[in-house]
Amino acid sequence: MSAQPLAPPGAARPRAAWHAATVTDVRRETPTAVRLTLDVPTWPGSEAGAHLDVRLTAPDGYQATRSYSIASATPGGVVVLAVDEVPDGEVSPFLTRELRSGDQLEVHGPLGAFFVWRPGQDDRPVQLVAGGSGVVPLYAMAAAHGATGDGTFFRLLYSVRRPEDAFFSDELAALTGPSFELDVVYTRAAPEGWAGPVGRLDKGALAAATIPASHRPRLYVCGSTRFVETIATWLQELGHAAADIRTERFGGL
Amino acid sequence: MSFVTRGFSGRRRDDNPRLPPGQTLVNDWPVLSAGPTPRVGTAEWELTISDETGADHRWNWDQLLALGVEDVTVDIHCVTHWTRLDMAWRGVSLDRLFENVESGHDFVMAHSYGGYTTNLPLEDLLDGKAWIATEADGEPLDPEHGGPARLLVPHLYFWKSAKWIRGLTMMPDDEPGFWEQNGYHFYGDPWKEERYW
Ligand SMILES: Cc1cc2nc3c(=O)[nH]c(=O)nc-3n(C[C@H](O)[C@H](O)[C@H](O)COP(=O)(O)OP(=O)(O)OC[C@H]3O[C@@H](n4cnc5c(N)ncnc54)[C@H](O)[C@@H]3O)c2cc1C
């Protein structure tokens, strides 16, 4: 079986439930995305990599619900999300443009017990691969790894269009050290003074910037559906076992 | 609990009564998968139904199709909040596959290539309610969407329609599969919003 959960079912996983959240901070994350800080007094905490559902209700009762990964992996009642605007979308433009401090939202979670990293889960190194907003749950894993002082070796390969499109860039840079390595791929434009290549990731570049299969890393891949499909296929071609690759597909192309 | 969200009016409203609560209509086909996409050729593909006698009922690709392929037009509801209406499928009814299976057990574990499992009551698979689907939208089912063959149980959330189906095992009790162990509901009725437990 390649898809066994790492922890036995029923391990101390917080139950999913509806919660009322109050927005306490909205700030620009990238030119197209915002970072939302929510105060959720009843929040049970979540594992790094989990997501929640946000439900919006119009005055006539019409509702729209979408999933968002949780960037924070802290036990308390503070939940951080980062939302990228999908042009002509229904929910993401509302969250990125309309929402402000003091607003209330309904959230349901925490959700997802498979695409998670648990401190001390095992001693295998961890390779994270993110495209665009797909870094959100992987940032939560890297932050949890940093906060717990877990010694497992972590490496994140992050593909973004331009330097300004990177989510959590300061936080990620601050996490780098002997047990966390960060590699950024720029597909459209690189920062000034950048010596590396600019352009779409290919299999060779993926191989060069990730932990080799011989070290048997656990891999987490997150981004648009197309990005995840492509990366997961290349990783298998590079010798990683399908069972070692966990994926979260955000949608889109 | 439910309250109005300040400033939200909604732009993809659809009053279609065929849309279950919390669902949004889409025309594309999003993908929900926990890992890489397994690639299984029809030459190696095989489906097994295992009952409590230890007898295995087995079909290869040609034997499956020889049971009789039907056209099925159904609505699909994914737990990640999208719904597609009137989706055209082709597949073999599970009634044909269960014709010679004698079992006193009421539950089934569906097994997929790649190791995923999901649990279902047997009665939800019989009487014209479920298929082994081999085509969708007029094309052979592609691997991302569960090809070469997936279970199709349209009255339940779509994760129950196990992709890359390879086997059905009879069970005396309702045991959680992979998705259910990871938080998804044991049954998954979209009209009752049985998403998670
Ligand atoms: C488990 C999970 C976690 C997620 N976490 C995040 C997150 O942390 N941050 C984040 O910004 N988004 C995240 N998403 C995506 C999010 O749920 C929405 O799909 C996204 O915000 C678009 O919603 P919308 O209502 O604006 O667009 P919709 O009105 O639903 O869709 C408009 C169009 O855009 C397409 N589309 C939908 N999603 C995307 C996408 N991600 N990229 C490109 N096109 C798309 C649709 O196919 C549709 O044609 C996550 C999705 C999942 C399943």
Coordinates of C-alpha atoms and ligand atoms in Angstrom, one line a residue:
Chain A
M1 CA 0.0 0.0 0.0
S2 CA 1.5 3.3 -1.0
A3 CA -1.1 5.6 0.5
Q4 CA -1.0 4.7 4.2
P5 CA -1.5 7.5 6.6
L6 CA 1.6 8.0 8.7
A7 CA -0.3 8.2 12.0
P8 CA -3.0 5.7 13.1
P9 CA -6.5 6.9 12.4
G10 CA -7.9 8.7 15.4
A11 CA -4.5 9.9 16.6
A12 CA -4.9 13.3 18.3
R13 CA -6.3 15.0 15.3
P14 CA -8.5 18.0 16.1
R15 CA -12.1 17.5 14.9
A16 CA -13.3 19.6 12.0
A17 CA -16.1 22.1 13.0
W18 CA -17.5 25.4 12.0
H19 CA -16.0 28.5 13.7
A20 CA -16.6 32.2 13.6
A21 CA -13.5 34.1 12.7
T22 CA -12.8 37.8 13.0
V23 CA -10.3 39.4 10.6
T24 CA -7.6 41.2 12.6
D25 CA -5.2 42.0 9.9
V26 CA -5.2 42.3 6.1
R27 CA -1.9 43.0 4.3
R28 CA -0.5 42.8 0.8
E29 CA 1.5 39.6 0.4
T30 CA 2.3 40.0 -3.3
P31 CA 0.9 42.3 -6.0
T32 CA -2.0 39.8 -6.4
A33 CA -2.3 38.2 -3.0
V34 CA -3.2 39.2 0.6
R35 CA -2.2 37.7 3.9
L36 CA -5.2 37.4 6.3
T37 CA -4.8 37.1 10.0
L38 CA -7.9 35.7 11.7
D39 CA -8.8 35.5 15.3
V40 CA -10.7 32.3 15.9
P41 CA -11.2 31.9 19.7
T42 CA -12.6 28.3 19.4
W43 CA -9.9 27.1 16.9
P44 CA -8.4 23.8 18.2
G45 CA -5.1 24.3 16.3
S46 CA -4.0 22.4 13.2
E47 CA -1.2 20.3 11.8
A48 CA 1.2 21.9 9.4
G49 CA -0.2 21.4 5.9
A50 CA -3.9 21.4 6.8
H51 CA -6.5 23.6 5.2
L52 CA -9.9 25.0 6.1
D53 CA -13.1 26.0 4.2
V54 CA -14.1 29.6 4.1
R55 CA -17.9 30.2 3.6
L56 CA -19.3 33.6 2.5
T57 CA -23.0 34.4 2.8
A58 CA -24.9 37.1 0.9
P59 CA -27.8 39.0 2.4
D60 CA -30.3 36.7 0.6
G61 CA -28.7 33.6 2.0
Y62 CA -26.6 32.7 -1.1
Q63 CA -23.4 31.0 0.0
A64 CA -20.0 30.3 -1.6
T65 CA -17.4 28.0 0.0
R66 CA -13.7 27.5 -1.0
S67 CA -10.7 25.8 0.6
Y68 CA -7.6 27.7 1.8
S69 CA -4.5 26.2 3.3
I70 CA -3.4 27.4 6.7
A71 CA -0.1 29.2 6.8
S72 CA 0.1 29.2 10.6
A73 CA 0.8 26.0 12.5
T74 CA 0.4 27.4 15.9
P75 CA -1.9 25.8 18.6
G76 CA -3.7 29.0 19.6
G77 CA -6.7 30.8 18.1
V78 CA -4.8 32.7 15.4
V79 CA -5.1 31.5 11.9
V80 CA -3.1 33.0 9.0
L81 CA -4.2 32.5 5.4
A82 CA -2.7 33.8 2.2
V83 CA -5.0 34.2 -0.8
D84 CA -4.0 34.8 -4.4
E85 CA -6.6 36.4 -6.6
V86 CA -7.9 34.2 -9.4
P87 CA -9.1 36.7 -12.1
D88 CA -12.9 36.6 -12.4
G89 CA -13.2 34.2 -9.5
E90 CA -16.0 34.5 -7.1
V91 CA -14.4 34.2 -3.7
S92 CA -10.7 35.1 -4.0
P93 CA -11.3 38.6 -5.4
F94 CA -13.7 39.2 -2.5
L95 CA -11.0 38.1 0.0
T96 CA -8.2 40.0 -1.7
R97 CA -10.1 43.3 -2.4
E98 CA -13.1 43.6 -0.2
L99 CA -12.3 42.1 3.2
R100 CA -11.0 44.3 6.0
S101 CA -10.1 44.2 9.6
G102 CA -13.1 43.7 11.9
D103 CA -15.0 41.6 9.3
Q104 CA -16.3 38.2 10.3
L105 CA -16.0 35.0 8.3
E106 CA -17.2 31.4 8.8
V107 CA -14.5 28.8 8.6
H108 CA -14.7 25.0 8.8
G109 CA -11.7 23.0 9.8
P110 CA -9.1 22.0 10.4
L111 CA -9.2 19.7 7.3
G112 CA -6.8 17.2 5.8
A113 CA -4.8 14.7 7.7
F114 CA -2.7 13.3 4.9
F115 CA -1.0 16.4 3.4
V116 CA 0.6 17.2 6.7
W117 CA 4.0 17.1 8.3
R118 CA 4.3 16.1 11.9
P119 CA 7.4 17.0 13.9
G120 CA 9.3 13.8 14.7
Q121 CA 7.2 11.7 12.2
D122 CA 10.4 9.9 11.1
D123 CA 14.0 10.6 10.4
R124 CA 13.8 10.9 6.6
P125 CA 14.7 14.3 5.0
V126 CA 11.8 16.4 3.6
Q127 CA 11.7 18.0 0.2
L128 CA 9.0 20.6 -0.4
V129 CA 8.2 21.8 -3.9
A130 CA 5.8 24.8 -4.3
G131 CA 4.4 26.7 -7.2
G132 CA 3.0 30.2 -6.5
S133 CA 0.4 30.2 -3.8
G134 CA 1.1 26.5 -3.3
V135 CA 3.8 27.5 -0.9
V136 CA 1.2 28.3 1.8
P137 CA 0.9 24.8 3.4
L138 CA 4.6 24.1 2.8
Y139 CA 5.5 27.4 4.6
A140 CA 3.5 26.1 7.5
M141 CA 5.6 22.9 7.5
A142 CA 8.8 24.8 7.3
A143 CA 7.7 27.1 10.1
A144 CA 6.6 24.2 12.3
H145 CA 10.0 22.5 11.6
G146 CA 11.8 25.7 12.6
A147 CA 9.7 26.3 15.7
T148 CA 10.0 22.8 17.1
G149 CA 13.8 22.6 16.4
D150 CA 13.2 19.3 14.7
G151 CA 16.6 18.3 13.2
T152 CA 15.3 16.6 10.1
F153 CA 16.8 18.2 6.9
F154 CA 14.3 20.3 5.0
R155 CA 14.6 21.7 1.5
L156 CA 12.1 23.9 -0.3
L157 CA 12.1 24.5 -4.0
Y158 CA 9.8 27.5 -4.7
S159 CA 8.8 28.4 -8.3
V160 CA 7.5 32.0 -8.7
R161 CA 7.1 34.3 -11.7
R162 CA 8.9 37.3 -10.4
P163 CA 10.7 38.1 -7.1
E164 CA 7.7 40.2 -5.9
D165 CA 5.3 37.2 -6.4
A166 CA 7.0 35.1 -3.7
F167 CA 4.8 34.5 -0.6
F168 CA 6.4 34.7 2.9
S169 CA 9.8 35.6 1.4
D170 CA 11.1 37.3 4.5
E171 CA 9.9 34.5 6.8
L172 CA 11.3 31.8 4.5
A173 CA 14.7 33.6 4.3
A174 CA 14.8 33.8 8.1
L175 CA 14.2 30.1 8.4
T176 CA 17.2 29.1 6.2
G177 CA 20.1 27.5 8.1
P178 CA 21.8 24.1 8.5
S179 CA 18.5 22.2 8.5
F180 CA 16.5 24.3 6.0
E181 CA 17.6 25.1 2.5
L182 CA 15.6 27.4 0.2
D183 CA 15.9 27.4 -3.6
V184 CA 13.9 29.8 -5.7
V185 CA 13.2 29.4 -9.4
Y186 CA 12.1 32.5 -11.3
T187 CA 10.1 31.8 -14.4
R188 CA 9.7 35.3 -15.8
A189 CA 12.1 37.8 -14.1
A190 CA 14.8 37.4 -11.5
P191 CA 16.0 39.8 -8.8
E192 CA 18.8 42.2 -9.7
G193 CA 22.2 40.6 -9.6
W194 CA 20.7 37.1 -10.0
A195 CA 23.3 34.8 -11.5
G196 CA 21.1 31.8 -12.1
P197 CA 18.8 31.0 -15.0
V198 CA 15.3 32.5 -15.6
G199 CA 12.6 30.4 -17.0
R200 CA 10.3 27.5 -16.4
L201 CA 11.5 24.6 -14.3
D202 CA 12.5 21.6 -16.2
K203 CA 13.4 18.1 -15.0
G204 CA 17.2 18.8 -14.9
A205 CA 16.7 21.9 -12.8
L206 CA 14.3 20.0 -10.6
A207 CA 16.9 17.3 -10.1
A208 CA 19.6 19.9 -9.3
A209 CA 17.6 21.7 -6.7
T210 CA 16.0 18.9 -4.8
I211 CA 17.2 16.1 -2.4
P212 CA 18.2 13.1 -4.6
A213 CA 16.1 10.0 -4.5
S214 CA 19.0 8.0 -3.0
H215 CA 18.5 10.0 0.2
R216 CA 14.9 8.8 0.3
P217 CA 13.2 12.1 1.2
R218 CA 9.5 12.5 1.8
L219 CA 8.2 14.9 -0.7
Y220 CA 5.3 17.4 -0.6
V221 CA 4.2 19.1 -3.8
C222 CA 1.7 21.9 -3.9
G223 CA 0.4 24.4 -6.5
S224 CA -1.9 24.5 -9.5
T225 CA -3.1 21.2 -10.8
R226 CA -0.9 21.4 -13.8
F227 CA 2.2 22.3 -11.7
V228 CA 1.6 19.4 -9.4
E229 CA 1.0 16.9 -12.2
T230 CA 4.2 17.9 -13.9
I231 CA 6.4 17.9 -10.9
A232 CA 5.1 14.7 -9.5
T233 CA 5.7 12.9 -12.8
W234 CA 9.3 14.2 -13.0
L235 CA 10.0 13.3 -9.4
Q236 CA 9.0 9.7 -10.2
E237 CA 11.1 9.7 -13.3
L238 CA 14.0 10.9 -11.1
G239 CA 13.6 7.8 -9.0
H240 CA 11.3 8.8 -6.1
A241 CA 8.7 6.3 -5.2
A242 CA 5.1 7.4 -5.7
A243 CA 4.3 6.5 -2.1
D244 CA 6.9 9.1 -0.9
I245 CA 5.2 11.9 -2.8
R246 CA 2.2 13.7 -1.3
T247 CA 0.4 16.3 -3.3
E248 CA -2.2 19.1 -2.9
R249 CA -3.8 20.5 -6.1
F250 CA -5.2 24.0 -5.7
G251 CA -7.1 24.0 -9.0
G252 CA -6.7 26.0 -12.2
L253 CA -4.4 25.0 -15.0
Chain B
M1 CA -24.4 29.1 12.8
S2 CA -24.4 31.2 9.7
F3 CA -24.2 34.9 9.3
V4 CA -24.0 37.4 6.4
T5 CA -20.6 38.3 5.2
R6 CA -20.3 42.1 4.9
G7 CA -19.9 43.2 1.3
F8 CA -20.4 39.8 -0.3
S9 CA -23.1 39.4 -2.9
G10 CA -21.8 36.4 -5.0
R11 CA -21.1 36.3 -8.7
R12 CA -21.5 32.7 -9.7
R13 CA -25.1 32.3 -8.4
D14 CA -27.0 29.5 -9.8
D15 CA -30.4 28.6 -8.5
N16 CA -30.3 25.2 -10.2
P17 CA -32.1 22.9 -7.8
R18 CA -29.7 20.2 -8.9
L19 CA -26.9 21.9 -7.1
P20 CA -26.4 20.5 -3.6
P21 CA -25.7 22.9 -0.7
G22 CA -22.2 24.4 -0.6
Q23 CA -21.5 23.4 -4.2
T24 CA -20.5 25.7 -7.1
L25 CA -21.1 24.8 -10.8
V26 CA -18.0 24.3 -12.9
N27 CA -17.5 23.5 -16.6
D28 CA -13.9 22.3 -16.3
W29 CA -12.9 19.2 -14.4
P30 CA -10.7 19.9 -11.3
V31 CA -8.5 17.1 -9.8
L32 CA -8.4 15.9 -6.2
S33 CA -5.6 13.4 -5.6
A34 CA -3.4 12.8 -2.6
G35 CA -0.3 11.8 -4.6
P36 CA 1.1 11.4 -8.1
T37 CA -1.1 10.0 -10.8
P38 CA -0.7 6.2 -11.3
R39 CA -0.4 5.2 -14.9
V40 CA -1.9 1.8 -15.6
G41 CA -2.3 0.4 -19.2
T42 CA -5.4 -1.4 -20.2
A43 CA -3.2 -4.5 -21.1
E44 CA -2.1 -4.9 -17.5
W45 CA -5.4 -3.6 -15.9
E46 CA -7.4 -6.1 -14.0
L47 CA -10.4 -5.9 -11.7
T48 CA -11.1 -8.3 -8.8
I49 CA -14.1 -8.7 -6.6
S50 CA -13.2 -10.7 -3.4
D51 CA -15.8 -12.2 -1.2
E52 CA -15.7 -14.0 2.2
T53 CA -15.4 -17.4 0.6
G54 CA -12.0 -16.5 -0.7
A55 CA -13.3 -16.8 -4.2
D56 CA -12.0 -14.1 -6.6
H57 CA -14.0 -12.8 -9.5
R58 CA -11.6 -11.4 -12.0
W59 CA -12.0 -9.4 -15.3
N60 CA -9.3 -8.2 -17.6
W61 CA -10.0 -5.2 -19.8
D62 CA -11.7 -7.0 -22.7
Q63 CA -13.7 -9.2 -20.3
L64 CA -14.9 -6.1 -18.6
L65 CA -16.1 -4.4 -21.8
A66 CA -17.7 -7.7 -22.9
L67 CA -20.1 -7.4 -20.0
G68 CA -21.8 -4.5 -21.8
V69 CA -20.9 -0.9 -21.8
E70 CA -23.7 1.7 -21.1
D71 CA -24.0 5.4 -21.6
V72 CA -24.6 7.2 -18.4
T73 CA -25.4 10.9 -18.0
V74 CA -25.1 12.1 -14.3
D75 CA -24.3 15.0 -12.1
I76 CA -21.0 14.8 -10.2
H77 CA -20.4 16.5 -6.9
C78 CA -16.9 16.8 -5.5
V79 CA -16.2 17.4 -1.8
T80 CA -14.0 20.4 -2.7
H81 CA -17.2 22.2 -3.6
W82 CA -17.5 21.9 -7.3
T83 CA -20.4 20.2 -9.2
R84 CA -20.7 19.3 -12.9
L85 CA -24.2 18.7 -14.3
D86 CA -25.1 16.2 -17.1
M87 CA -21.7 14.7 -17.4
A88 CA -21.5 12.0 -20.1
W89 CA -19.9 8.8 -19.1
R90 CA -19.6 5.2 -20.4
G91 CA -19.1 2.2 -18.2
V92 CA -20.2 -1.2 -17.1
S93 CA -22.9 -1.4 -14.5
L94 CA -21.8 -3.0 -11.2
D95 CA -25.0 -5.1 -11.4
R96 CA -23.3 -7.0 -14.2
L97 CA -20.1 -7.5 -12.1
F98 CA -22.0 -8.7 -9.0
E99 CA -24.3 -11.0 -10.9
N100 CA -22.4 -14.1 -9.8
V101 CA -21.0 -12.9 -6.5
E102 CA -22.6 -14.5 -3.5
S103 CA -21.8 -12.6 -0.3
G104 CA -23.5 -12.1 3.0
H105 CA -21.5 -9.0 3.7
D106 CA -23.1 -5.5 3.4
F107 CA -20.0 -3.4 2.9
V108 CA -17.3 -3.0 0.3
M109 CA -13.8 -1.6 0.3
A110 CA -12.8 -0.2 -3.1
H111 CA -9.1 -0.6 -3.8
S112 CA -7.2 1.4 -6.4
Y113 CA -3.9 1.1 -8.2
G114 CA -1.6 3.4 -6.1
G115 CA -2.9 2.0 -2.9
Y116 CA -5.9 4.2 -2.1
T117 CA -9.1 2.8 -0.6
T118 CA -12.6 4.0 0.1
N119 CA -15.5 2.3 1.8
L120 CA -19.1 2.0 0.6
P121 CA -22.3 0.1 1.5
L122 CA -23.0 -2.7 -1.1
E123 CA -26.5 -1.4 -1.6
D124 CA -25.1 1.9 -2.9
L125 CA -23.3 0.0 -5.7
L126 CA -26.3 -2.1 -7.0
D127 CA -29.6 -1.4 -8.8
G128 CA -28.2 0.9 -11.5
K129 CA -26.5 3.2 -9.0
A130 CA -22.8 2.5 -9.9
W131 CA -20.5 1.7 -12.7
I132 CA -16.9 0.9 -13.6
A133 CA -16.4 3.9 -15.9
T134 CA -14.0 3.8 -18.8
E135 CA -14.9 7.0 -20.7
A136 CA -16.0 10.5 -19.9
D137 CA -16.9 13.5 -22.1
G138 CA -16.6 11.2 -25.1
E139 CA -13.0 10.3 -24.5
P140 CA -11.2 7.4 -22.8
L141 CA -10.8 8.3 -19.1
D142 CA -7.4 9.9 -18.8
P143 CA -5.0 9.0 -15.9
E144 CA -5.5 12.3 -14.0
H145 CA -9.2 11.5 -13.7
G146 CA -8.8 7.9 -12.8
G147 CA -8.2 6.1 -16.1
P148 CA -8.2 3.6 -17.4
A149 CA -11.1 2.8 -15.2
R150 CA -12.7 4.3 -12.1
L151 CA -15.7 3.6 -10.0
L152 CA -18.6 5.9 -10.7
V153 CA -21.0 6.3 -7.8
P154 CA -22.6 9.7 -8.7
H155 CA -25.0 9.9 -5.8
L156 CA -22.1 10.2 -3.3
Y157 CA -19.3 12.7 -3.2
F158 CA -16.8 12.0 -5.9
W159 CA -14.0 10.7 -3.8
K160 CA -16.2 7.6 -3.4
S161 CA -15.9 7.1 -7.1
A162 CA -12.4 5.5 -6.6
K163 CA -10.0 6.4 -9.4
W164 CA -7.7 3.7 -10.9
I165 CA -10.0 1.0 -9.6
R166 CA -8.5 -2.5 -9.3
G167 CA -10.6 -4.3 -6.7
L168 CA -13.7 -4.5 -4.5
T169 CA -13.5 -6.5 -1.3
M170 CA -16.6 -7.5 0.7
M171 CA -16.5 -6.5 4.4
P172 CA -18.8 -7.5 7.2
D173 CA -18.6 -4.1 8.8
D174 CA -18.2 -0.5 7.6
E175 CA -14.4 0.2 7.9
P176 CA -12.9 3.5 6.9
G177 CA -10.8 3.6 3.7
F178 CA -7.8 5.9 3.0
W179 CA -9.9 9.0 2.5
E180 CA -12.1 8.4 5.4
Q181 CA -9.2 7.7 7.8
N182 CA -7.9 11.1 6.7
G183 CA -11.1 12.9 7.7
Y184 CA -13.6 12.4 4.9
H185 CA -17.1 11.2 5.9
F186 CA -17.9 7.4 6.0
Y187 CA -20.9 7.8 3.7
G188 CA -20.6 11.1 1.8
D189 CA -24.2 12.2 0.8
P190 CA -23.8 15.5 -1.0
W191 CA -27.4 16.5 -0.2
K192 CA -26.7 16.2 3.5
E193 CA -23.2 17.8 3.1
E194 CA -21.6 14.8 4.6
R195 CA -18.1 16.0 3.8
Y196 CA -16.1 15.4 6.9
W197 CA -16.5 13.7 10.2
Ligands
LIG1 C1 -7.0 22.1 -0.5 C2 -7.0 23.4 -1.2 C3 -6.2 24.4 -0.6 C4 -6.2 25.7 -1.2 N1 -5.4 26.7 -0.6 C5 -5.3 27.9 -1.2 C6 -4.5 28.9 -0.6 O1 -3.8 28.7 0.4 N2 -4.4 30.1 -1.3 C7 -5.1 30.3 -2.4 O2 -5.0 31.4 -2.9 N3 -5.9 29.4 -3.0 C8 -6.0 28.2 -2.4 N4 -6.8 27.2 -3.0 C9 -7.6 27.5 -4.2 C10 -9.0 28.1 -3.7 O3 -9.7 27.1 -3.0 C11 -9.9 28.6 -4.8 O4 -10.0 27.6 -5.8 C12 -9.3 29.9 -5.5 O5 -9.2 30.9 -4.5 C13 -10.3 30.3 -6.6 O6 -11.6 30.6 -6.1 P1 -12.6 31.7 -6.7 O7 -13.9 31.6 -6.1 O8 -11.9 33.0 -6.7 O9 -12.6 31.2 -8.2 P2 -13.8 30.4 -8.9 O10 -15.0 31.4 -9.1 O11 -14.1 29.2 -8.1 O12 -13.2 30.0 -10.2 C14 -12.9 30.8 -11.3 C15 -12.1 30.1 -12.4 O13 -10.8 29.9 -11.9 C16 -10.4 28.6 -12.0 N5 -9.6 28.3 -10.8 C17 -10.0 27.8 -9.6 N6 -9.0 27.7 -8.7 C18 -7.9 28.2 -9.3 C19 -6.6 28.3 -9.0 N7 -6.1 28.0 -7.7 N8 -5.7 28.8 -9.9 C20 -6.1 29.2 -11.1 N9 -7.4 29.0 -11.5 C21 -8.3 28.6 -10.7 C22 -11.6 27.7 -11.9 O14 -11.4 26.5 -12.6 C23 -12.6 28.6 -12.6 O15 -12.7 28.4 -14.0 C24 -6.9 25.9 -2.4 C25 -7.6 24.9 -3.0 C26 -7.7 23.6 -2.4 C27 -8.5 22.5 -3.0

